[in-house]
mmCIF file of C-alpha atoms in Angstrom:
data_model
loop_
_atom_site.group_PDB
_atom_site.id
_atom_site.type_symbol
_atom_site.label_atom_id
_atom_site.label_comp_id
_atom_site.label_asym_id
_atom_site.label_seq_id
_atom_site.Cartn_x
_atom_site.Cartn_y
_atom_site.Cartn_z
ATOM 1 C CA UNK A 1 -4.705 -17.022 -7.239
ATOM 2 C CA UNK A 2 -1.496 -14.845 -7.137
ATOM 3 C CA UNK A 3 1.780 -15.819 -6.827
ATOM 4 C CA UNK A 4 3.984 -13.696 -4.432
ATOM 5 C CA UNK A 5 7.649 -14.860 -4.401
ATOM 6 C CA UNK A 6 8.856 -13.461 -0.375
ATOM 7 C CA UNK A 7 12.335 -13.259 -0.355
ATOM 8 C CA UNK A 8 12.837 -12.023 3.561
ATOM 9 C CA UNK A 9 14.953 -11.900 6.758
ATOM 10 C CA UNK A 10 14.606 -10.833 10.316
ATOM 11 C CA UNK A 11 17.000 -9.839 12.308
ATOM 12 C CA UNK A 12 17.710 -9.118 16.258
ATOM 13 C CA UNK A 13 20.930 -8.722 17.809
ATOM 14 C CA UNK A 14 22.013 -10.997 20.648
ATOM 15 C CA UNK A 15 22.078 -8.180 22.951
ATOM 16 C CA UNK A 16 20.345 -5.114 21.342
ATOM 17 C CA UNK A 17 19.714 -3.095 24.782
ATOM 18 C CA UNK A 18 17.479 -0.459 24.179
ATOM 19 C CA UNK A 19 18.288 -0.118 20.303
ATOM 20 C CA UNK A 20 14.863 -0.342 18.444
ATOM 21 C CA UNK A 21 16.781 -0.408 15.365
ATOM 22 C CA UNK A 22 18.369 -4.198 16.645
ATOM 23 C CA UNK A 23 15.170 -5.507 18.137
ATOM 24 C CA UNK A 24 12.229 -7.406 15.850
ATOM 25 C CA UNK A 25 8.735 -6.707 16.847
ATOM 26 C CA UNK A 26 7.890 -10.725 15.667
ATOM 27 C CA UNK A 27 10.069 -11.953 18.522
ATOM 28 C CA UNK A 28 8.862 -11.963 22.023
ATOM 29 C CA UNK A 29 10.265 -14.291 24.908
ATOM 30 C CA UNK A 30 12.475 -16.082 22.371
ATOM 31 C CA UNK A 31 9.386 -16.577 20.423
ATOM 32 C CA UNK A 32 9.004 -15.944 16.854
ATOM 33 C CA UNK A 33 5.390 -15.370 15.477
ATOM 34 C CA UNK A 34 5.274 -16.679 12.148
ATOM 35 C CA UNK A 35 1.973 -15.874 11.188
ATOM 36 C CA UNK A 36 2.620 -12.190 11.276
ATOM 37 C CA UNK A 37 5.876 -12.076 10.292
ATOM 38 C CA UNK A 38 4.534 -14.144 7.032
ATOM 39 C CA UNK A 39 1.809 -11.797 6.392
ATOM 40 C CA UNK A 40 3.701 -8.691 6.854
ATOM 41 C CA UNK A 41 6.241 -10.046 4.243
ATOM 42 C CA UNK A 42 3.309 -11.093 1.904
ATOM 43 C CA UNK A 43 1.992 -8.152 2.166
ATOM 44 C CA UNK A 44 5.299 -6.327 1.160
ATOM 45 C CA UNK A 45 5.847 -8.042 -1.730
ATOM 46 C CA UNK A 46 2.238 -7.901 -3.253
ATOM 47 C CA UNK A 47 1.718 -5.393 -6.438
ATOM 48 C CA UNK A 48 -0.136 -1.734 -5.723
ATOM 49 C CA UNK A 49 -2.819 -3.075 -8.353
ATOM 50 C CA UNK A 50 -3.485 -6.642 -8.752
ATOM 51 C CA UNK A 51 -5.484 -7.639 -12.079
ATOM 52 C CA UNK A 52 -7.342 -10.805 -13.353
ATOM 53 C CA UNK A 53 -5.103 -10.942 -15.911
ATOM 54 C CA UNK A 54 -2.217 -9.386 -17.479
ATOM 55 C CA UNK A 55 -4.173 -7.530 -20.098
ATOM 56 C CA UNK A 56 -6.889 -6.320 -18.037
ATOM 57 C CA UNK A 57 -7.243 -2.607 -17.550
ATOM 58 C CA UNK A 58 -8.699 -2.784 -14.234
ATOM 59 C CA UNK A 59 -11.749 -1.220 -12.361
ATOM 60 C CA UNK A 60 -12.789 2.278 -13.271
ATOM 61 C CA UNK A 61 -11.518 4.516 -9.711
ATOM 62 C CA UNK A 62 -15.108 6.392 -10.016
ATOM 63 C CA UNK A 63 -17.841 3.734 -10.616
ATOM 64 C CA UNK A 64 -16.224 0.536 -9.823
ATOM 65 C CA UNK A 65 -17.090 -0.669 -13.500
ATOM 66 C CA UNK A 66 -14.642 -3.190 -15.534
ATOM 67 C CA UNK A 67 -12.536 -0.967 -17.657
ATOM 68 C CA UNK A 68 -11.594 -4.111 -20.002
ATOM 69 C CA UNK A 69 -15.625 -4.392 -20.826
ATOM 70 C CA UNK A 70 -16.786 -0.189 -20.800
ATOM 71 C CA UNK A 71 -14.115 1.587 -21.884
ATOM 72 C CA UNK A 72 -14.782 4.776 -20.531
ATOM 73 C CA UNK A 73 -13.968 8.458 -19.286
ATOM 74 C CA UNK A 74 -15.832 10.875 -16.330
ATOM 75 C CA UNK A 75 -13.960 14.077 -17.710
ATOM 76 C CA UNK A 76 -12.895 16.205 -15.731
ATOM 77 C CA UNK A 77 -13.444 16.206 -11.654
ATOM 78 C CA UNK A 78 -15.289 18.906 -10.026
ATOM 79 C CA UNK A 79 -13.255 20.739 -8.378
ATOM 80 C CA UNK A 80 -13.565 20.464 -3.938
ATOM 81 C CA UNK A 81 -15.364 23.178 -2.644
ATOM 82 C CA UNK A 82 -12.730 23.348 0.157
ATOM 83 C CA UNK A 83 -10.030 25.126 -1.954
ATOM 84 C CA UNK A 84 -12.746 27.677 -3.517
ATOM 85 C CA UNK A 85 -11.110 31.116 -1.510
ATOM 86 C CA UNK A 86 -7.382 29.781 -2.591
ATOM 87 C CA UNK A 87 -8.837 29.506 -6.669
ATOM 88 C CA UNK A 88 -10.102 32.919 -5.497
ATOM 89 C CA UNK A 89 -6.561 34.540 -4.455
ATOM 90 C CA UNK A 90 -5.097 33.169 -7.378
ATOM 91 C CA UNK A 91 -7.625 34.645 -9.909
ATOM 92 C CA UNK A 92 -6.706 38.143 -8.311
ATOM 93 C CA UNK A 93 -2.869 37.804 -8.483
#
């Protein structure tokens, strides 16, 4: 389980006209939809890596495999074939 404090407001304007900028896209007929204003704000709030545990060193990016357990390093990436003629042009320079 992860605890996500959500500390957020929404806002519209009495009369915002066509403003975007004074209109909320969770209110429609004087009806606010809760559920997705909720999980939008969850969902702003949560961390770009979530872990088991504090001391965990996550999940390899390559393999998937737990870093805490295997320890471990690929090297270097090959590079993408895509980009081959640019490495070219810059060998020449």
């Amino acid at each position: 389980m992860l605890d996500v404090p959500v500390s957020a407001r929404e806002y519209q304007a009495v009369s915002p006209g066509d403003d975007e900028e004074l209109r909320t896209i969770y209110l429609d007929n004087d009806k606010l939809d809760l559920s997705a204003w909720a999980r939008d704000a969850i969902a702003l709030e949560l961390p770009d890596k979530i872990l088991c545990k504090p001391d965990c060193a996550g999940l390899c990016p390559v393999c998937g495999k737990n870093l805490s357990d295997e320890p471990h390093e690929h090297g270097e990436p090959e590079p993408d074939s895509r980009w081959a003629a640019l490495a070219d042009l810059k060998d020449r320079l």
